[in-house]
């Protein structure tokens, strides 16, 4: 492991909605009635089976309740041990998975108000991403406009797999709102399971589902670039969350090669995809699907071609590493500082004024 | 960073040194369905004439993502009056003689029956494809065939493998990456067992119509996404085979991933190893780390060649995969053809060069 820099910014932690009752006070009367009368179940995605080893580090499980659902535990597990100055909450409660656009919007609103009241109000080191109903871009924008004035919300949160590839114009109003408010769009691992997670159908094992997340991020990047999202929204920043990053160079090699051969199909892509992605896209560092040796990691960093793309994250409470070995071996002191402090500050402009020690 | 589209810093003079080349991906193409009729049962000829192929995609003929060039082919590969890849004499002259290719693997992809909605009809067409290849292409001894199989019907696929298994002119079994179900699932195992029993690798070519969207988030808009997406489909294909334990269950199973790139393989293997370490209680049938199965039993063809900037980075990826696991390929007659004199960024030590261009394929396809 590489030594950590004090005062790091953790760009991906997961506070959990302890149960649907916790949202009751934050749901409108209508949606609270619906939840109670129809017996709406917990909106827990199959992306993280509750007892799967990956879902929580063993020493981060709670005696009572879901991993990540207790603020004191989160302080003790995720903030203090790593000397974290700021951590960004990405709540993965499955509101984007609902088929009803209105119910998705009702739940997104409740989750955001719950995060503000139960987490941000109580712990000054926490920030959050705005959960939006991806089911309907218009409703998503309404929610962004409602929440964005609260500067503790520093990002808009999407799932990497939904109804359509993320570069499609369906989602453009969300990107316009992001640009307008100066908010990066964070794309997190996970799916609404509208389609199988692989192009070859529904896989048998959870292991395959999680492995497929990396390919979903590759496809999402292709879509964002090829549809011209970064041409249309030149100030947009995208952050890939819990994506892995070691696949990135190989993917950009192919995307750029085919862009050379097929750019007549997407003439609005006016620069090499490699350059576009290096400018607009950031990736969190956990999980690090790293090579077996520091020398190989060093080469991979050269292939990345930029030391500004990686952002520190623990992915709390998911079990991606043990002890304090968040970062892989072989990163220079300079790079660690960039990953933990400089790059997050450059990405999340809303943090800057507050993070200065 | 400037993109040096024409950057070719060092040209490797393959032809000047008379290096023999093995080409792992050549596409023979028929001019029309009629070419196949002499090799088809009468009922399937009628089916082809009346209802057509009915693949799992929207159009009767032609892809839903229109290609970048007519027939996705080199402009200079059209024989007089025919389609690219349809003329053996032109292929002999333009591809084999020109490049000193002494072993060329034929992969008759496209409208070949392998995944028609009507599986019985598809099996008939697949069978006819093999007879057509045998009669009209394997008369050239430098060319070897891949057995087209109707892989969504394992019993029919096994019958087709067994029909050709004793014929040394057929050297692998052909599938495509976009299967209708994850290809490691049990319904496909018989195919792999039959191939292993016949000492034939399974060659998995990019493309195909499985029916599901080509990304986990639905259908993308563009051909470029479809093309780049083959690397994701191949990763899913390989992941399914590894995690379902196909490599563990079928010892002599060999896999060749064709036309899907290769630099994605090391990061995928690292990811699978890490996941297996964490989640192995889900897959007790796996006795070794995923990367070990991959290192032992997987080959990849090189076209369309990875082209990083700087191009030398590709050598790191090959180091990580293993120089004994790549099979050079041209993809003739397609537009993204790789020329053996241009494909590598720098001169290589002689042994590596020979392995890359020739020996690996000769060993894999048991030509030595």
XYZ file of C-alpha atoms in Angstrom, chain B residues 50-367:
318
model
C -39.598 -17.371 -49.199
C -38.865 -16.121 -45.684
C -35.144 -15.319 -45.675
C -32.747 -15.735 -42.798
C -34.662 -13.911 -40.041
C -31.715 -13.161 -37.769
C -32.290 -11.691 -34.289
C -32.138 -8.157 -35.597
C -34.382 -5.760 -37.462
C -33.355 -5.912 -41.110
C -33.761 -8.696 -43.661
C -30.338 -7.978 -45.057
C -27.772 -5.537 -43.820
C -26.960 -4.490 -40.289
C -28.939 -2.136 -38.040
C -25.727 -0.134 -37.679
C -24.804 0.722 -41.276
C -21.103 0.114 -41.835
C -18.482 2.707 -42.655
C -17.929 1.328 -46.172
C -19.966 -0.804 -48.590
C -19.829 -4.366 -47.273
C -17.449 -3.062 -44.584
C -14.733 -3.794 -47.102
C -11.545 -2.492 -48.593
C -12.283 -0.534 -51.756
C -9.725 -2.556 -53.668
C -11.111 -5.925 -52.608
C -14.079 -6.006 -55.011
C -13.604 -8.638 -57.722
C -15.223 -7.883 -61.100
C -18.948 -8.493 -60.776
C -18.765 -9.863 -57.240
C -18.617 -9.019 -53.565
C -15.418 -8.628 -51.572
C -14.181 -11.946 -50.294
C -16.146 -13.888 -52.904
C -13.300 -14.623 -55.314
C -10.675 -17.213 -54.448
C -8.281 -16.084 -57.222
C -8.368 -12.467 -56.040
C -7.889 -13.552 -52.430
C -4.964 -15.742 -53.429
C -3.302 -12.898 -55.282
C -4.183 -9.919 -53.099
C -3.859 -11.539 -49.701
C -1.959 -14.814 -49.704
C 0.709 -14.208 -52.367
C 1.198 -10.542 -51.585
C 1.884 -11.169 -47.900
C 3.443 -14.612 -48.091
C 0.590 -16.064 -46.036
C 1.065 -19.799 -45.814
C -1.696 -20.470 -43.294
C -5.003 -18.600 -43.481
C -7.935 -19.361 -41.200
C -11.332 -18.905 -42.844
C -14.087 -17.562 -40.638
C -17.353 -17.542 -42.588
C -19.225 -15.080 -40.384
C -22.310 -13.065 -41.244
C -25.486 -14.613 -42.575
C -24.324 -18.149 -41.866
C -27.205 -19.796 -40.045
C -25.482 -19.923 -36.678
C -28.109 -17.906 -34.795
C -31.255 -17.678 -36.918
C -34.544 -17.422 -35.038
C -35.618 -20.620 -36.779
C -32.938 -22.882 -35.359
C -33.640 -25.909 -37.536
C -33.339 -23.784 -40.657
C -30.209 -22.176 -39.223
C -28.666 -25.595 -38.658
C -29.350 -26.416 -42.309
C -27.692 -23.233 -43.507
C -24.699 -23.663 -41.177
C -24.198 -27.129 -42.550
C -24.416 -25.831 -46.121
C -21.852 -23.134 -45.306
C -19.372 -25.804 -44.285
C -19.950 -27.818 -47.451
C -19.549 -24.641 -49.510
C -16.279 -23.779 -47.752
C -15.013 -27.294 -48.253
C -15.848 -27.416 -51.949
C -14.976 -23.898 -53.039
C -12.282 -22.639 -50.654
C -10.385 -25.515 -49.100
C -9.190 -26.492 -52.547
C -6.484 -23.933 -51.743
C -4.152 -25.764 -49.349
C -2.979 -22.586 -47.616
C -6.513 -22.056 -46.319
C -8.067 -23.903 -43.393
C -11.671 -23.829 -42.304
C -13.610 -23.026 -39.144
C -16.679 -25.162 -38.627
C -19.813 -23.019 -38.598
C -22.138 -24.405 -35.923
C -25.703 -23.514 -34.910
C -24.536 -22.804 -31.376
C -27.948 -21.940 -29.939
C -28.909 -25.593 -30.486
C -26.131 -27.571 -28.840
C -27.206 -30.964 -30.178
C -27.221 -29.727 -33.763
C -23.889 -27.981 -33.182
C -22.330 -31.180 -31.862
C -23.602 -33.097 -34.895
C -21.979 -30.524 -37.166
C -18.669 -30.719 -35.276
C -18.682 -34.487 -35.480
C -19.386 -34.325 -39.221
C -16.091 -32.522 -39.834
C -13.959 -33.501 -36.856
C -11.850 -36.005 -38.763
C -11.130 -33.639 -41.645
C -7.748 -31.965 -41.059
C -8.730 -29.076 -43.332
C -11.082 -27.813 -40.570
C -9.053 -26.527 -37.627
C -11.502 -24.821 -35.261
C -15.149 -24.445 -34.298
C -16.660 -21.028 -34.934
C -18.937 -19.051 -32.629
C -19.561 -15.317 -32.220
C -19.383 -13.172 -29.108
C -23.022 -12.095 -28.990
C -24.722 -15.303 -27.978
C -28.348 -15.495 -26.865
C -27.365 -16.500 -23.340
C -24.133 -16.215 -21.391
C -21.936 -18.705 -23.222
C -20.548 -20.301 -20.079
C -24.012 -21.600 -19.208
C -24.686 -25.283 -19.287
C -26.704 -25.301 -22.496
C -23.470 -24.683 -24.451
C -21.153 -27.145 -22.682
C -21.777 -29.986 -25.123
C -20.342 -27.841 -27.891
C -17.154 -27.208 -25.952
C -16.856 -30.874 -25.021
C -17.231 -31.947 -28.641
C -14.632 -29.411 -29.761
C -12.195 -30.475 -27.041
C -12.727 -34.125 -27.915
C -11.878 -33.329 -31.534
C -8.812 -31.322 -30.482
C -10.316 -28.188 -31.991
C -10.201 -24.755 -30.367
C -13.383 -22.710 -30.181
C -12.847 -19.535 -32.202
C -15.144 -16.740 -31.073
C -15.444 -13.976 -33.598
C -16.837 -10.530 -32.782
C -20.384 -9.681 -33.930
C -23.533 -11.755 -33.959
C -27.110 -11.085 -32.985
C -28.018 -12.578 -29.628
C -31.134 -10.475 -29.252
C -30.129 -8.426 -26.221
C -28.921 -4.826 -26.427
C -25.201 -4.606 -27.074
C -24.673 -2.655 -23.853
C -26.081 -3.214 -20.376
C -27.739 0.179 -20.711
C -29.555 -0.416 -23.970
C -28.861 0.073 -27.645
C -26.286 2.716 -28.574
C -26.770 4.950 -31.611
C -23.708 4.401 -33.730
C -21.685 1.836 -35.635
C -18.549 3.100 -33.903
C -20.096 2.131 -30.553
C -21.079 -1.250 -31.934
C -17.482 -1.792 -33.106
C -15.835 -0.595 -29.895
C -18.437 -2.657 -28.043
C -17.016 -5.909 -29.355
C -14.322 -5.621 -26.708
C -17.023 -5.429 -24.032
C -18.885 -8.390 -25.523
C -15.673 -10.395 -25.573
C -14.992 -9.528 -21.948
C -18.476 -10.743 -21.040
C -18.001 -13.891 -23.110
C -14.721 -14.747 -21.426
C -16.014 -13.830 -17.962
C -18.938 -16.190 -18.373
C -16.709 -19.078 -19.486
C -14.274 -18.513 -16.634
C -16.759 -17.992 -13.824
C -19.040 -20.845 -14.906
C -15.981 -23.078 -14.759
C -15.834 -24.178 -18.405
C -12.029 -24.186 -18.284
C -12.102 -26.242 -15.100
C -14.698 -28.706 -16.326
C -13.333 -29.287 -19.834
C -9.551 -29.776 -19.602
C -8.651 -29.649 -23.297
C -10.824 -26.580 -23.941
C -9.068 -23.877 -25.966
C -10.509 -20.475 -26.761
C -9.498 -18.023 -29.488
C -10.998 -14.539 -29.287
C -11.112 -13.080 -32.781
C -11.324 -9.425 -33.820
C -12.159 -7.984 -30.426
C -8.863 -6.381 -29.455
C -6.618 -7.752 -26.753
C -5.297 -4.994 -24.475
C -8.438 -5.271 -22.351
C -7.463 -8.774 -21.282
C -4.934 -8.052 -18.504
C -7.191 -5.581 -16.635
C -10.094 -8.010 -16.938
C -7.969 -10.838 -15.530
C -6.854 -8.609 -12.628
C -10.477 -7.709 -11.910
C -11.653 -11.320 -12.040
C -8.826 -12.462 -9.767
C -9.707 -9.821 -7.238
C -13.408 -10.627 -7.363
C -12.759 -14.350 -7.119
C -10.639 -13.790 -4.026
C -13.506 -11.880 -2.427
C -16.471 -13.917 -3.668
C -15.111 -17.429 -4.135
C -17.745 -19.000 -1.926
C -20.152 -18.360 -4.804
C -18.054 -20.381 -7.255
C -16.653 -23.426 -5.450
C -16.245 -25.136 -8.808
C -13.271 -22.861 -9.534
C -10.062 -24.315 -8.166
C -7.675 -21.734 -9.515
C -7.544 -17.995 -9.995
C -9.297 -16.818 -13.178
C -6.045 -15.453 -14.594
C -4.511 -18.918 -14.514
C -7.233 -20.429 -16.677
C -6.913 -17.492 -19.042
C -3.131 -17.717 -19.289
C -3.318 -21.393 -20.022
C -6.188 -21.673 -22.482
C -6.921 -18.363 -24.230
C -5.497 -16.959 -27.479
C -6.415 -13.691 -29.199
C -6.123 -12.463 -32.755
C -4.506 -9.081 -33.189
C -6.692 -7.278 -35.703
C -7.809 -4.531 -35.400
C -4.466 -3.836 -33.805
C -4.311 -1.732 -30.665
C -2.882 1.689 -31.527
C -2.025 3.689 -28.434
C -0.098 6.922 -28.572
C 2.772 6.300 -28.220
C 2.376 3.019 -30.059
C 5.083 1.329 -27.988
C 2.640 1.041 -25.079
C 1.053 -1.876 -26.859
C 4.171 -3.919 -26.149
C 3.457 -3.688 -22.407
C 0.020 -5.147 -23.000
C 1.484 -8.002 -25.027
C 4.082 -8.640 -22.308
C 1.258 -8.967 -19.785
C -0.775 -11.313 -21.970
C 2.169 -13.431 -23.140
C 3.879 -13.312 -26.533
C 2.840 -16.886 -27.140
C -0.855 -16.047 -27.041
C -1.375 -13.612 -29.897
C -2.312 -14.678 -33.411
C -1.711 -12.164 -36.158
C -4.774 -11.566 -38.375
C -5.655 -9.344 -41.336
C -9.487 -9.549 -41.357
C -9.386 -9.554 -45.175
C -11.381 -8.199 -47.034
C -12.714 -5.802 -44.406
C -11.987 -2.098 -44.208
C -10.067 -2.259 -40.959
C -7.628 -4.786 -42.456
C -4.218 -4.986 -40.773
C -1.137 -5.082 -42.977
C 1.638 -7.286 -41.558
C 4.268 -4.751 -42.571
C 2.576 -1.996 -40.563
C 1.030 -3.689 -37.593
C 3.800 -3.561 -34.988
C 5.306 -0.331 -33.734
C 8.960 -1.397 -33.753
C 11.278 -4.193 -34.782
C 11.073 -7.150 -32.448
C 13.578 -9.811 -31.550
C 13.427 -12.465 -34.252
C 11.855 -15.135 -32.066
C 9.055 -12.860 -30.867
C 8.400 -11.738 -34.398
C 8.153 -15.274 -35.669
C 5.876 -16.315 -32.816
C 3.601 -13.328 -33.355
C 3.301 -13.707 -37.113
C 3.519 -17.455 -37.496
C 4.512 -19.938 -34.825
C 1.705 -19.273 -32.362
C -0.922 -19.971 -35.004
C 0.918 -22.996 -36.372
C 1.041 -24.560 -32.908
C -2.504 -23.644 -31.927
C -3.959 -25.002 -35.160
C -1.671 -28.038 -35.044
C 0.027 -27.384 -38.353
